[in-house]
Structure formats: C-alpha cells, structure tokens
Short mmCIF file of C-alpha atoms and ligand atoms in Angstrom, two decimals:
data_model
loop_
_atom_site.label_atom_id
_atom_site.label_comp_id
_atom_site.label_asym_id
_atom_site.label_seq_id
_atom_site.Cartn_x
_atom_site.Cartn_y
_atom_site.Cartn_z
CA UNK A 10 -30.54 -62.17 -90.33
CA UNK A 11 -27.48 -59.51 -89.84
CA UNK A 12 -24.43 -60.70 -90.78
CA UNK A 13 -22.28 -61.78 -87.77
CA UNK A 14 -18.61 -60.30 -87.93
CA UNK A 15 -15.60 -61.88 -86.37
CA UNK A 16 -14.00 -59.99 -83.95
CA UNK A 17 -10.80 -58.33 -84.90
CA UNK A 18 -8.50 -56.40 -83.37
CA UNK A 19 -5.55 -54.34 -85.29
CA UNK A 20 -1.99 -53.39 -83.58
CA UNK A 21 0.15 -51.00 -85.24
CA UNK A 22 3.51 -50.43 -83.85
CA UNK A 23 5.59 -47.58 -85.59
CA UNK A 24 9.19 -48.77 -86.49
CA UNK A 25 12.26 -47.64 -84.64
CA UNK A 26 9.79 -44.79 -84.76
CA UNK A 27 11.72 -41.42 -82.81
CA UNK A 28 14.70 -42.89 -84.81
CA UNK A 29 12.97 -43.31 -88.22
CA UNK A 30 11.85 -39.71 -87.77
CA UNK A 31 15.39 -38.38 -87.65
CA UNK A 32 16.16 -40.46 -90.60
CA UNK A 33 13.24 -39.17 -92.68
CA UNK A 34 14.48 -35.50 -91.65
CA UNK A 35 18.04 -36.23 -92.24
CA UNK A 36 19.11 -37.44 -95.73
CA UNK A 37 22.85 -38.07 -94.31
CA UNK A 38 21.32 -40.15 -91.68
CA UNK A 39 19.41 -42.99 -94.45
CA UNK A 40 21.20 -46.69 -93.88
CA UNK A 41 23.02 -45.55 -91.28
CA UNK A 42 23.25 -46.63 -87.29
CA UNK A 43 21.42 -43.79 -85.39
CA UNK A 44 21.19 -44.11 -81.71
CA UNK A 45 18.58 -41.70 -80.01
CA UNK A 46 18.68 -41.05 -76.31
CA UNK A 47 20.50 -39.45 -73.48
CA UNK A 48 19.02 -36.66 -72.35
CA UNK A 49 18.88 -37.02 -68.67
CA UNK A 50 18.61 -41.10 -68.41
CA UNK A 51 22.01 -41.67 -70.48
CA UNK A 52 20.40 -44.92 -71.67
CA UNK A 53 18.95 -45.54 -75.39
CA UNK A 54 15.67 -44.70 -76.27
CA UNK A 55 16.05 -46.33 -79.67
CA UNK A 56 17.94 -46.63 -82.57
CA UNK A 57 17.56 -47.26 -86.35
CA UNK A 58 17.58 -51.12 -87.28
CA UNK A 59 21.31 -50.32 -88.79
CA UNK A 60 22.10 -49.76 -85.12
CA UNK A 61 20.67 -52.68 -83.74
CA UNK A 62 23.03 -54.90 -86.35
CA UNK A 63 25.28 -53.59 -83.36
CA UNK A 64 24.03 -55.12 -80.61
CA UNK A 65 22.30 -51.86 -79.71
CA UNK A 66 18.84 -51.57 -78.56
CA UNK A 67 16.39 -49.90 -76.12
CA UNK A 68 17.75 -48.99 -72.32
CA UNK A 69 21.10 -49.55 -72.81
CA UNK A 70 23.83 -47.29 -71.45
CA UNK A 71 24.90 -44.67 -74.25
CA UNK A 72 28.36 -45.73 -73.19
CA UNK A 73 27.70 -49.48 -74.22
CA UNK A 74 26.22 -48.34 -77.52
CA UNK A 75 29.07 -46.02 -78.08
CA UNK A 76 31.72 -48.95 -77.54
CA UNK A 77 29.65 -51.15 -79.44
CA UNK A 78 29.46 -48.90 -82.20
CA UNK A 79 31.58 -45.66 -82.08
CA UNK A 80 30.90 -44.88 -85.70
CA UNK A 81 27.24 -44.18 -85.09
CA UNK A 82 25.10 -40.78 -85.08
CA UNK A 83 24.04 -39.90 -81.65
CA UNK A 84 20.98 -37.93 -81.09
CA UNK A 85 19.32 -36.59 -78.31
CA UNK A 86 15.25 -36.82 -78.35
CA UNK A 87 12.47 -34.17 -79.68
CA UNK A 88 10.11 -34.98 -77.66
CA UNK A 89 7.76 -32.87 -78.50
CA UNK A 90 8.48 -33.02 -82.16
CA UNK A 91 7.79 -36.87 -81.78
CA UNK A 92 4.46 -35.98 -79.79
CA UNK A 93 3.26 -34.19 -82.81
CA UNK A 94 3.89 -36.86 -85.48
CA UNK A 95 2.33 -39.24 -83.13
CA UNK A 96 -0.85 -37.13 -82.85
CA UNK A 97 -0.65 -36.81 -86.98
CA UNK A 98 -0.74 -40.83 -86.96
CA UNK A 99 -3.62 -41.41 -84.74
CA UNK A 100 -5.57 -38.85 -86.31
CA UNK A 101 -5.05 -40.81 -89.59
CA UNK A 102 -6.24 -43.86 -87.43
CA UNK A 103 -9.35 -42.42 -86.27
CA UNK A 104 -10.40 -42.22 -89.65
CA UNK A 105 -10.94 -45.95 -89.91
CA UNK A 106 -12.89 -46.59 -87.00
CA UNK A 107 -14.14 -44.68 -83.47
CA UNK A 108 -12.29 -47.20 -81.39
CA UNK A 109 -9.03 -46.37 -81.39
CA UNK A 110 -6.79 -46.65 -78.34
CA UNK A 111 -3.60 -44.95 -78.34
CA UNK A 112 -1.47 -47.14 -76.12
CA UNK A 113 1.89 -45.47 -76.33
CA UNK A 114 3.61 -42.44 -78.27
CA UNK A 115 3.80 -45.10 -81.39
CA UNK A 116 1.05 -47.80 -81.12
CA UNK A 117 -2.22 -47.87 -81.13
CA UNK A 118 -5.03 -50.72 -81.19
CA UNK A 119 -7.97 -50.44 -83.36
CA UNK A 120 -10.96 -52.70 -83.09
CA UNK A 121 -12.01 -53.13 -86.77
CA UNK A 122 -14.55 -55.84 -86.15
CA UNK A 123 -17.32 -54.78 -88.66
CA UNK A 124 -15.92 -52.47 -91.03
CA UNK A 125 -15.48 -55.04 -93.82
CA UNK A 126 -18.08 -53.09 -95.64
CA UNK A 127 -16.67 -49.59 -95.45
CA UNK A 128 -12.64 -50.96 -96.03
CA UNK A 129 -12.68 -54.23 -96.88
CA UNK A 130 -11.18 -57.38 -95.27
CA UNK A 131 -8.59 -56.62 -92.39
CA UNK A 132 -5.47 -57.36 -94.55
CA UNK A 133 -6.91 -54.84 -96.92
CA UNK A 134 -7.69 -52.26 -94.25
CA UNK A 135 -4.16 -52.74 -92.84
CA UNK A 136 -2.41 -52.16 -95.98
CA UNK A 137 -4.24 -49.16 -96.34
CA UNK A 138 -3.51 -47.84 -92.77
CA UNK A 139 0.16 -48.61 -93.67
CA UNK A 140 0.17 -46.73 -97.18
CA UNK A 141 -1.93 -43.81 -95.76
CA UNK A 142 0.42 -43.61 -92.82
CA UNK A 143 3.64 -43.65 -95.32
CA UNK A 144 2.34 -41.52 -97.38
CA UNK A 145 1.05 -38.76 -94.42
CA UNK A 146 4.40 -39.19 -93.26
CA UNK A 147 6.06 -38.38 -96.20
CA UNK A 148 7.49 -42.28 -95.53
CA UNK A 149 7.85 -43.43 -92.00
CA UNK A 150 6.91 -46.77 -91.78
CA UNK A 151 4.10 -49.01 -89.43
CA UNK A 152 3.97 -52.72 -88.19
CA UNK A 153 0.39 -54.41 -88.16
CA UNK A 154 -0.66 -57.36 -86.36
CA UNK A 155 -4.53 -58.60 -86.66
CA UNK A 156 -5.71 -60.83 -84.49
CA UNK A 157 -9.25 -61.50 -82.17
CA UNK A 158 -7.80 -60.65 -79.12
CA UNK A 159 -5.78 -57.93 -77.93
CA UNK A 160 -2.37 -59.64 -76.61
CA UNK A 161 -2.53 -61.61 -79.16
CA UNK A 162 -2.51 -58.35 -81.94
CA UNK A 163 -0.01 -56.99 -80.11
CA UNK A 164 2.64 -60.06 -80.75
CA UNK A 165 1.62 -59.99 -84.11
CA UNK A 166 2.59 -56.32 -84.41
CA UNK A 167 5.85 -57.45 -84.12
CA UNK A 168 6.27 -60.67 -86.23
CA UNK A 169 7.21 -59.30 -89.20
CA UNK A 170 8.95 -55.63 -88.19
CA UNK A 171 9.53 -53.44 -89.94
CA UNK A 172 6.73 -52.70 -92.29
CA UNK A 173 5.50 -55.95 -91.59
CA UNK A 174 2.06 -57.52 -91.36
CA UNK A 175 0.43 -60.23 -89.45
CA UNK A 176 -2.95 -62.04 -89.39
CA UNK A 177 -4.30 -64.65 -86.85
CA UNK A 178 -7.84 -65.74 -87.19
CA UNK A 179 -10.01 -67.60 -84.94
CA UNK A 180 -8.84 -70.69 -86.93
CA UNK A 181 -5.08 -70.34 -86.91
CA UNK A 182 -4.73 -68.63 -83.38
CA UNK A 183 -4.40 -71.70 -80.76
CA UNK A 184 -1.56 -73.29 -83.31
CA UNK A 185 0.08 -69.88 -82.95
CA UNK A 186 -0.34 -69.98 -79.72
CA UNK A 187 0.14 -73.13 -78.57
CA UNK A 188 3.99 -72.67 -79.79
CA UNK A 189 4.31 -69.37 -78.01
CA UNK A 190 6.91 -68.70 -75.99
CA UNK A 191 5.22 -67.34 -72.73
CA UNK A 192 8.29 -64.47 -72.46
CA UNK A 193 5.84 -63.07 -75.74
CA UNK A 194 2.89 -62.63 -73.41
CA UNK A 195 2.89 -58.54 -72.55
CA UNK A 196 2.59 -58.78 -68.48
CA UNK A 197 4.93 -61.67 -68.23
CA UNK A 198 7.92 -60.12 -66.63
CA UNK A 199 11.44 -61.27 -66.80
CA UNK A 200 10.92 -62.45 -62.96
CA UNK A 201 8.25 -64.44 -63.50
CA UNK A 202 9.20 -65.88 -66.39
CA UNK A 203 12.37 -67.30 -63.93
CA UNK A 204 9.97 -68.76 -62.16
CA UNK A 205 8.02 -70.30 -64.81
CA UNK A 206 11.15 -71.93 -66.33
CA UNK A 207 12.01 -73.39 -62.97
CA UNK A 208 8.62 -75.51 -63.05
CA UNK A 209 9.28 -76.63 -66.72
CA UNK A 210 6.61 -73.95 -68.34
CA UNK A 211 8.45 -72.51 -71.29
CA UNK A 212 5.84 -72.17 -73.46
CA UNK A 213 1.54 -71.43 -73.70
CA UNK A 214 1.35 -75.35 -74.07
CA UNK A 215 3.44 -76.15 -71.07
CA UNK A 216 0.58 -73.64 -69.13
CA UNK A 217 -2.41 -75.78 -70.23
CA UNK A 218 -0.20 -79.05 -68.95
CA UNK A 219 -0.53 -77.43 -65.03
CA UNK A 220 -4.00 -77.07 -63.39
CA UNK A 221 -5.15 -73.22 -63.29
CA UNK A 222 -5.87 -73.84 -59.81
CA UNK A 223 -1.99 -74.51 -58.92
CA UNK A 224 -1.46 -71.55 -60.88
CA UNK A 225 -3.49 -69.27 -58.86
CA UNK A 226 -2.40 -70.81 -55.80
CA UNK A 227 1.49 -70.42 -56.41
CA UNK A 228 1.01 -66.79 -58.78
CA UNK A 229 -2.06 -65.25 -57.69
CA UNK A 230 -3.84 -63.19 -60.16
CA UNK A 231 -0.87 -63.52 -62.04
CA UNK A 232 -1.09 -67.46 -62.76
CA UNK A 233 -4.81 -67.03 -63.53
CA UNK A 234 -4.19 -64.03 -66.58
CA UNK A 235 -1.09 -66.78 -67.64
CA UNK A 236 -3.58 -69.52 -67.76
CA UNK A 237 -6.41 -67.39 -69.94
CA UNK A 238 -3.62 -66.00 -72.21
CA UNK A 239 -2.47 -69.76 -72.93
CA UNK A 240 -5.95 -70.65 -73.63
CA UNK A 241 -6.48 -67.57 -75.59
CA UNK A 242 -8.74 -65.54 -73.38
CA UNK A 243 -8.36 -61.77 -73.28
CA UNK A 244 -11.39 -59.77 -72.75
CA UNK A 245 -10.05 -56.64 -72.76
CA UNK A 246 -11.77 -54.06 -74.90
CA UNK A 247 -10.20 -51.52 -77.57
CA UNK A 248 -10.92 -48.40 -74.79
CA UNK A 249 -10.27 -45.02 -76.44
CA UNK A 250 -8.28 -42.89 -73.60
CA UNK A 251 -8.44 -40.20 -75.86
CA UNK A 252 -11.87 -40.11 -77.19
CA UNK A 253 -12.36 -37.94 -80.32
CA UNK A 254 -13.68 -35.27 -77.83
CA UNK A 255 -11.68 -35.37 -74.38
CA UNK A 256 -9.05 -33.82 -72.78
CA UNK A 257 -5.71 -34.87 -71.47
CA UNK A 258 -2.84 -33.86 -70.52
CA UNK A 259 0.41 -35.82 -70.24
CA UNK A 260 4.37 -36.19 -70.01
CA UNK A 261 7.07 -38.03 -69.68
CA UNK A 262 9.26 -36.98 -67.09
CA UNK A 263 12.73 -35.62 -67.35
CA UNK A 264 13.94 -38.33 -64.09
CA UNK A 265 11.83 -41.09 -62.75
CA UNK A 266 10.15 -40.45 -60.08
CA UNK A 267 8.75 -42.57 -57.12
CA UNK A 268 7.67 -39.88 -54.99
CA UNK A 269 3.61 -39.40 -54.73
CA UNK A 270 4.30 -35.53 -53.58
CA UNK A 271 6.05 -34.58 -56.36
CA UNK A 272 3.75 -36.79 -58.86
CA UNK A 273 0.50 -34.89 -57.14
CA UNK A 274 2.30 -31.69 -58.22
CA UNK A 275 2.02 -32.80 -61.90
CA UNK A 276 -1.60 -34.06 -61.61
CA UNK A 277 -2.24 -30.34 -60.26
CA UNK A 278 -0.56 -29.14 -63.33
CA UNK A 279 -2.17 -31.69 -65.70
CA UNK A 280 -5.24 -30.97 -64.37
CA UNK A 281 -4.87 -27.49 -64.72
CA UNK A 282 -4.45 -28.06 -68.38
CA UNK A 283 -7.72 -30.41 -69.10
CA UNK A 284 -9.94 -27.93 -66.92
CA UNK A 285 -8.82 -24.72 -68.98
CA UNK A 286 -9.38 -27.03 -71.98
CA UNK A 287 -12.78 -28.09 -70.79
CA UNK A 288 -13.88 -24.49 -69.86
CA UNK A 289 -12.60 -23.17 -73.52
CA UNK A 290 -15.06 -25.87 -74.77
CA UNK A 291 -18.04 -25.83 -72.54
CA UNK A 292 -17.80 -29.56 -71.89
CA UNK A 293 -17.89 -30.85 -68.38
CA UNK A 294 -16.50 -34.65 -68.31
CA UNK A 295 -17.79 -37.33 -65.45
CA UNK A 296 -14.93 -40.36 -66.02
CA UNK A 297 -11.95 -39.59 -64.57
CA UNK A 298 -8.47 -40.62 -65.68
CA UNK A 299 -5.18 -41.12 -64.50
CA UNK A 300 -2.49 -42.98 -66.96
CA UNK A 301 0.94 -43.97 -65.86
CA UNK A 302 3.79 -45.43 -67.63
CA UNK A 303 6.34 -46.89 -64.64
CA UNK A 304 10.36 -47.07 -65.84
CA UNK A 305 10.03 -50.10 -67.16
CA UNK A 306 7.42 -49.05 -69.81
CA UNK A 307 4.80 -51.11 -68.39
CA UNK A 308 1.38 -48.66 -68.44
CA UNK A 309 -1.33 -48.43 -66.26
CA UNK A 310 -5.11 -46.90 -66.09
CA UNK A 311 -7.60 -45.77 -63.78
CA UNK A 312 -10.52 -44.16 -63.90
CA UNK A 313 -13.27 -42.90 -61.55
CA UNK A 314 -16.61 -42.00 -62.28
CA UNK A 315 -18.20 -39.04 -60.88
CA UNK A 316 -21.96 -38.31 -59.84
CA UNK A 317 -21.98 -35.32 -61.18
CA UNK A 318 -20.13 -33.91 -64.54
CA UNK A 319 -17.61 -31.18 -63.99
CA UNK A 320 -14.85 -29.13 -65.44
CA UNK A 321 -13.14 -27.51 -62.35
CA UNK A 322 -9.19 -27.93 -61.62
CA UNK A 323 -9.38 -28.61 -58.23
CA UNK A 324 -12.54 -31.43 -58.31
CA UNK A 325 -10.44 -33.36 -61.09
CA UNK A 326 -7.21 -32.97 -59.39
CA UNK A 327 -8.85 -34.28 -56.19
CA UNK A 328 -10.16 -37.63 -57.98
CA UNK A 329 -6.93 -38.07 -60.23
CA UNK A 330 -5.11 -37.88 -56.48
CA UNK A 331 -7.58 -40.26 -55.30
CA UNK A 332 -6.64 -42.57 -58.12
CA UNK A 333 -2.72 -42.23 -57.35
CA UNK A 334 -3.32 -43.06 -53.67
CA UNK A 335 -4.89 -46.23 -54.60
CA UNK A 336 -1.89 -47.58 -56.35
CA UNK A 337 0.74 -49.06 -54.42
CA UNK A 338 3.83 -47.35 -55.95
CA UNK A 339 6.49 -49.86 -55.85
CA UNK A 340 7.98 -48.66 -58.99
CA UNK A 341 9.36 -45.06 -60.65
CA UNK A 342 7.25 -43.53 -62.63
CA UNK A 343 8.61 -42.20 -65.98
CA UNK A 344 5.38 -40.57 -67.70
CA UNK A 345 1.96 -39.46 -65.95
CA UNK A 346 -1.40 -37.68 -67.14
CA UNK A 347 -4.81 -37.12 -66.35
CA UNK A 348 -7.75 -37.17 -68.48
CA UNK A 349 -11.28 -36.61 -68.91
CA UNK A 350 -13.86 -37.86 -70.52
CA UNK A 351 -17.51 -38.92 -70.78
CA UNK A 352 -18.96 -35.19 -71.57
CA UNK A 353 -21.71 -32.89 -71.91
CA UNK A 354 -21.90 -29.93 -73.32
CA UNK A 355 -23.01 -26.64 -70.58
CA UNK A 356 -26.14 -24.96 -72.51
CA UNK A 357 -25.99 -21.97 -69.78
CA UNK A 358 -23.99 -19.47 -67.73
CA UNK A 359 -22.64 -22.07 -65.21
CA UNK A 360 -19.54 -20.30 -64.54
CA UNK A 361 -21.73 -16.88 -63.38
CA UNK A 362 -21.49 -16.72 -59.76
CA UNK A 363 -24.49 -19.01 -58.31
CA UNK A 364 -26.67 -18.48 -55.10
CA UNK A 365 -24.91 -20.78 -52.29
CA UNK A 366 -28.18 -21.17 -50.53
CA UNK A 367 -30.23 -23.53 -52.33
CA UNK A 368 -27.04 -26.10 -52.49
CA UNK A 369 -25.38 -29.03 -51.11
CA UNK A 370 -22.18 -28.79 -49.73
CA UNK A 371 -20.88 -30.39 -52.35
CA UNK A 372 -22.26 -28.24 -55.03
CA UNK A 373 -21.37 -25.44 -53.11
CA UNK A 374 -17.77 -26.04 -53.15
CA UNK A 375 -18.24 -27.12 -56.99
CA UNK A 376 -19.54 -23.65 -57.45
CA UNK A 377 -16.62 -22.10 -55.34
CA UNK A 378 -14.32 -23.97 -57.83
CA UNK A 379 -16.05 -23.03 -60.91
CA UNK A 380 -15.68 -19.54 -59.87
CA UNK A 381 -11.93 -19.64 -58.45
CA UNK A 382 -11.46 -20.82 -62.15
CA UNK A 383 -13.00 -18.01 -63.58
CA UNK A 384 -10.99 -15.88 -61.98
CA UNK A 385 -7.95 -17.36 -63.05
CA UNK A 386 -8.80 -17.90 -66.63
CA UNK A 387 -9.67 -14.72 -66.53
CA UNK A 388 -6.99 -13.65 -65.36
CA UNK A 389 -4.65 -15.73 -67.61
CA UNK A 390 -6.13 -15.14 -70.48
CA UNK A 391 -5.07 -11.14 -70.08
CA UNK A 392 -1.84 -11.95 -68.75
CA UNK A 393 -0.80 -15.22 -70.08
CA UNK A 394 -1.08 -18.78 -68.98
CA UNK A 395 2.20 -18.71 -66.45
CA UNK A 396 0.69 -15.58 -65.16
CA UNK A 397 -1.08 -17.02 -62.12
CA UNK A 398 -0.05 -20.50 -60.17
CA UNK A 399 -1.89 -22.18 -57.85
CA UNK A 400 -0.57 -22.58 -54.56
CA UNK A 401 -0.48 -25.70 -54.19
CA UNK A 402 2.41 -26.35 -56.57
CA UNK A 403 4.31 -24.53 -54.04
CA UNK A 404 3.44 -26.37 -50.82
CA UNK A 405 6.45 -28.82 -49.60
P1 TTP B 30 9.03 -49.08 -79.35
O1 TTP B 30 7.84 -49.24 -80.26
O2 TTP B 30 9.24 -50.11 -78.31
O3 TTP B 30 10.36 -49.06 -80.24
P2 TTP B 30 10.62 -48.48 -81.68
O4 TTP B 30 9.39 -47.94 -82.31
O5 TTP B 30 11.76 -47.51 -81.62
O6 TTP B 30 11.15 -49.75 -82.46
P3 TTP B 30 10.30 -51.00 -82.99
O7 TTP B 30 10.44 -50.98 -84.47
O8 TTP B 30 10.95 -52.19 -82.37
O9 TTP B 30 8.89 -50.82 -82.54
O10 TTP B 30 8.99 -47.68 -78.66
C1 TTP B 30 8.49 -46.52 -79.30
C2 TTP B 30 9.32 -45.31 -78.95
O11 TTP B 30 9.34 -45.15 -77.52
C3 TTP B 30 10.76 -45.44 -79.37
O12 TTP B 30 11.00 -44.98 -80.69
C4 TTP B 30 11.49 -44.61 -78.33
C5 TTP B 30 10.62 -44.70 -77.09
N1 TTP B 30 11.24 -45.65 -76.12
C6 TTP B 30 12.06 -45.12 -75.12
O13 TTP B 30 12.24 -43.90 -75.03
N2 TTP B 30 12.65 -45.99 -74.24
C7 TTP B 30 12.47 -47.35 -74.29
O14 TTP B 30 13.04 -48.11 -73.47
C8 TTP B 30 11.61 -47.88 -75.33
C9 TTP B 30 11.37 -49.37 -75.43
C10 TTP B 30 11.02 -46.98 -76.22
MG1 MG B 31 7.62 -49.03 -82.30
#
C-alpha cells in the first residue's frame, strides 16, 4: 500500500528582511540600529533587531523612532532592489516543491507534504532552505515554522526569530494550541480581540469553553473561523499566485489609496503589463486575479474564471475591475496587482486579423481586442513601451 504522508506545511519569514539587506550591503551598518522607512508614509517600514532594543518597530512615526533612538541610521526603502532579492528567494523555494505561495515581499508557504523522499524529514528540508537561502544571499537570514495547517505555520515562523525554526506535528499541535493566545491567530484584529477579552476569551482554550453557535451569532463569520482555528481547523490550501508560468503585475503604492477610480487606473496599467507578457509568450490564461494588500497589511485574493482563455488588456482589465467592484472597500489600499494564470499555449496565428462573421459577439469583441493589441505592441515595440497609452488612464 503507498505510504501515507502527513500533511505539512512550511512558513518562512525573512528577518527584519529590507533592513537585513542594507546591513548585508553596508559593512558600517553590521550590529547597529537601522531604521528603514519614510518615503512618503513617514512611518517605519522596519528596522534591524538592534533597533528594536529601542522600542522601535514597524508603523511607527520616524519622529518617534528618531526620539527613541537619535543615534540610529535612517534609510529610505529600495523597493525595487528588495523586489529583486525577494524574487531570488522564491526562486530558491521553488526548487523544493511546485507549491509555493508567495504571500508577501518576504514570506512564503510551501506545502512539503510528501517530499520526505527527495529532502528528507521537514526539519531537514528546512535547514536546507535556510542554508541555501544564506548562502544565495551571500547571508541574509530566514525564519521557518512547520506545522499541518497553514495559521498554524505561520505562528511558528515566528517563534524562534531570527534564524529560528519551529515544528508542530499532528501530535504536539492542540497543546500548542490550546495555550495560544488568540491575538496570535492572523485575522484576529486588535478590535476583535477587545471584544473577545470583554467575554473572558483570552486564549484558543477559552474559545472551545463558548458554544460555536454563540460565536456565530454574536461574530458572524468571524466567530465561526475563531472557533475552527481554536480547534485547529484550517483548510486552506498552499495556492501558488505566481505559478512557475503566469504573469503578474504588482505594486505598492507611493500613498494609500481608497479610491476605486484611481485603483481601476492601476489595474489598466497592471493589466497592460500581464497581456504584453502573455502575448510575448503565446500563453492565453483563463483564472483571473486580483491581489490587494489594505494599509494595515492584511492581504486579500480573488479570482474569476473565464469561459474562454485569453490574453487581451482590455478582457483582463474588465474581470480584474469586476473583482474590485465586488469588494466593499472600507479600507486604503497600500499595494494592488493583477494576475493570470491557468494557461495554454496559442499553436496558431490568433492575433492575424479574423473574419467577424462567423462569431459571437463576444468573440468578436475578443478579436477586436486581440487586434487593438497588436497594434499597440506593435507599435511599442518600435517606439518603446511609454510610447502609446491607452485612453483610459486619462479619463477623470
Ligand atoms: P515583516 O516580515 O513583517 O518584517 P521584517 O521581515 O522586517 O521583520 P521580522 O524579522 O519580524 O519578520 O515584513 C517584511 C517587510 O515588509 C519588512 O522588511 C518591511 C515591509 N513592511 C513595511 O513596509 N511596513 C510594515 O508595516 C511591515 C510590517 C512590513
Ligand atoms: Mg519578515
């Protein structure tokens, strides 16, 4: 009979990573507090662990952090410097199993279930994640947490930080959990943990004490993920976002923004970006994806699946706008992307100009895209890719 494997999910959280980056790059910087951050926000984005010896940590005013400690470096971010040593890590991750979701610009989660065989047992595959990534990195440094679900690998991440590593099994995990505070749980918020408090539930075992039902009927959906995190449920799946071979396109935003108008604008010009990429490649994607990270770094997906597979700017712009009017915006966003996914490759001349006749509205628009795209790659790729803008990025 085949061997049955127990499930196991990996978390690996970079340390004080856009900080530790500076301090690899800056001999003068090594042991010392640096404090990144204050490019448009004037809050901290992070700082070295000297730093937070300080007091200092993430979202606090520069000013605080300069009163708290005036003798430390002050750095403004590299974004896209950071962006590239995070793509360098999860390519190194991808390596160790297809599963990989990148979940922010410094953590991933990897489902590892199986893969005894190939890398041994999952504290062995971890320490080898951590050396390869150390050594890749010419010595920035990773925090691993194993565990069988995903919330609960993503606490672990952070028992030990920095270079630190923690296992729960299916054995140990509901002693672990039954001692966790429920603050720990990622979607708890500071609100509702108020709340919580005020009816005595402090930690997962407090949860179990109180029927789900009251839970659901005084929390909503809210109570009933509480309840299933205290008794260890999370069926989430490891979902790649970024399979080995789709496209996206994302940033973070120079100023939160709340506004769907001006988000649409960069979902045109994300979208842009995938379909050129998509049209270089010949693939034509079905799932759609939007991705947004509101201000208070709490991320959200959502995807849409097409009928048909396609690569043209306007078709994915239109779903990824669909996708943004379904969420209630009650928050700024800070980052926002588009992705797509789910491909085929195009064997023939699809992007010729087709008969109209024989088609469906629908495909007759599709084919009115695919050529309006031509035109404009075309066009861009003689005069360069600012060369032509669409419209619509200019509409108020
Ligand atoms: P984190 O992983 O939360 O922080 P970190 O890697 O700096 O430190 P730790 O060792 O505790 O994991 O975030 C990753 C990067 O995201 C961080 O280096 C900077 C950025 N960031 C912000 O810009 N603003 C924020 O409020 C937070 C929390 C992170
Ligand atoms: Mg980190």
């Amino acid at each position: 009979m085949a061997k049955e494997f127990q499930k196991y999910i990996m978390h690996i959280d970079m340390d004080a990573f856009y900080a530790s980056i500076e301090q690899r790059d800056n001999a003068e910087y090594k042991g010392k507090p640096v404090i990144i951050g204050g490019r448009t926000r004037g809050v901290v984005s992070t700082c070295s662990y000297e730093a937070r010896k300080f007091g200092i940590h993430s979202a606090m005013p520069i000013h605080e952090a300069k009163r708290k400690c005036p003798q430390g470096i002050y750095i403004l971010p590299r974004m896209k410097y950071y962006q590239e040593v995070s793509k360098m890590i999860f390519e190194i991750l991808q390596n160790y199993s297809p599963l990989v979701e990148m979940a922010s610009i410094d953590e991933a989660y990897l489902d590892i279930t199986g893969l005894e065989n190939l890398f041994g047992t999952p504290e062995q595959i971890a320490k080898k994640i951590q050396t390869e990534i150390f050594q890749k990195t010419n010595g920035l440094t990773a925090s691993v947490g194993i565990a069988p679900i995903k919330f609960l690998a993503k606490i672990a991440s952070d028992e030990n930080k920095p270079h630190g590593l923690f296992i729960l099994t299916k054995e140990t995990m509901f002693d672990y959990l039954h001692n966790l505070n429920i603050q720990k749980i990622p979607g708890v918020g500071k609100k509702f943990v108020i709340e919580l408090n005020k009816i005595g539930i402090k930690k997962c075992a407090d949860v179990l004490n109180i029927s789900k039902d009251f839970l659901e009927k005084k929390f909503g959906k809210a109570g009933i993920m509480l309840y299933e995190r205290a008794e260890g449920i999370d069926e989430r799946e490891v979902t790649p976002y970024t399979e080995r071979k789709s496209e996206s396109a994302e940033t973070t935003l120079d100023e939160n923004i709340i506004d769907k108008t001006i988000l649409k604008k960069w979902l045109l010009i994300h979208a842009e970006r995938v379909g050129m990429g998509l049209r270089k490649q010949n693939l034509k994607g079905r799932i759609i994806t939007i991705k947004i990270k509101y201000a208070d770094f709490k991320q959200i997906t959502r995807q849409r699946t097409l009928e048909k597979r396609t690569n043209a700017t306007d078709t994915i712009f239109e779903n990824a706008c669909y996708l943004l009017d379904e969420i209630p915006l009650i928050k700024p966003v800070r980052l926002i992307g588009v992705g797509v996914s789910g491909f085929e490759e195009i064997q023939q001349k699809q992007c010729s100009l087709l008969d109209y006749t024989t088609q469906t509205p629908k495909q007759e628009l599709e084919t009115k895209r695919n050529n309006l795209d031509l035109t404009l790659d075309t066009l861009r790729n003689k005069y360069g890719l600012k060369a032509v803008i669409r419209g619509k990025l200019f509409e108020q």
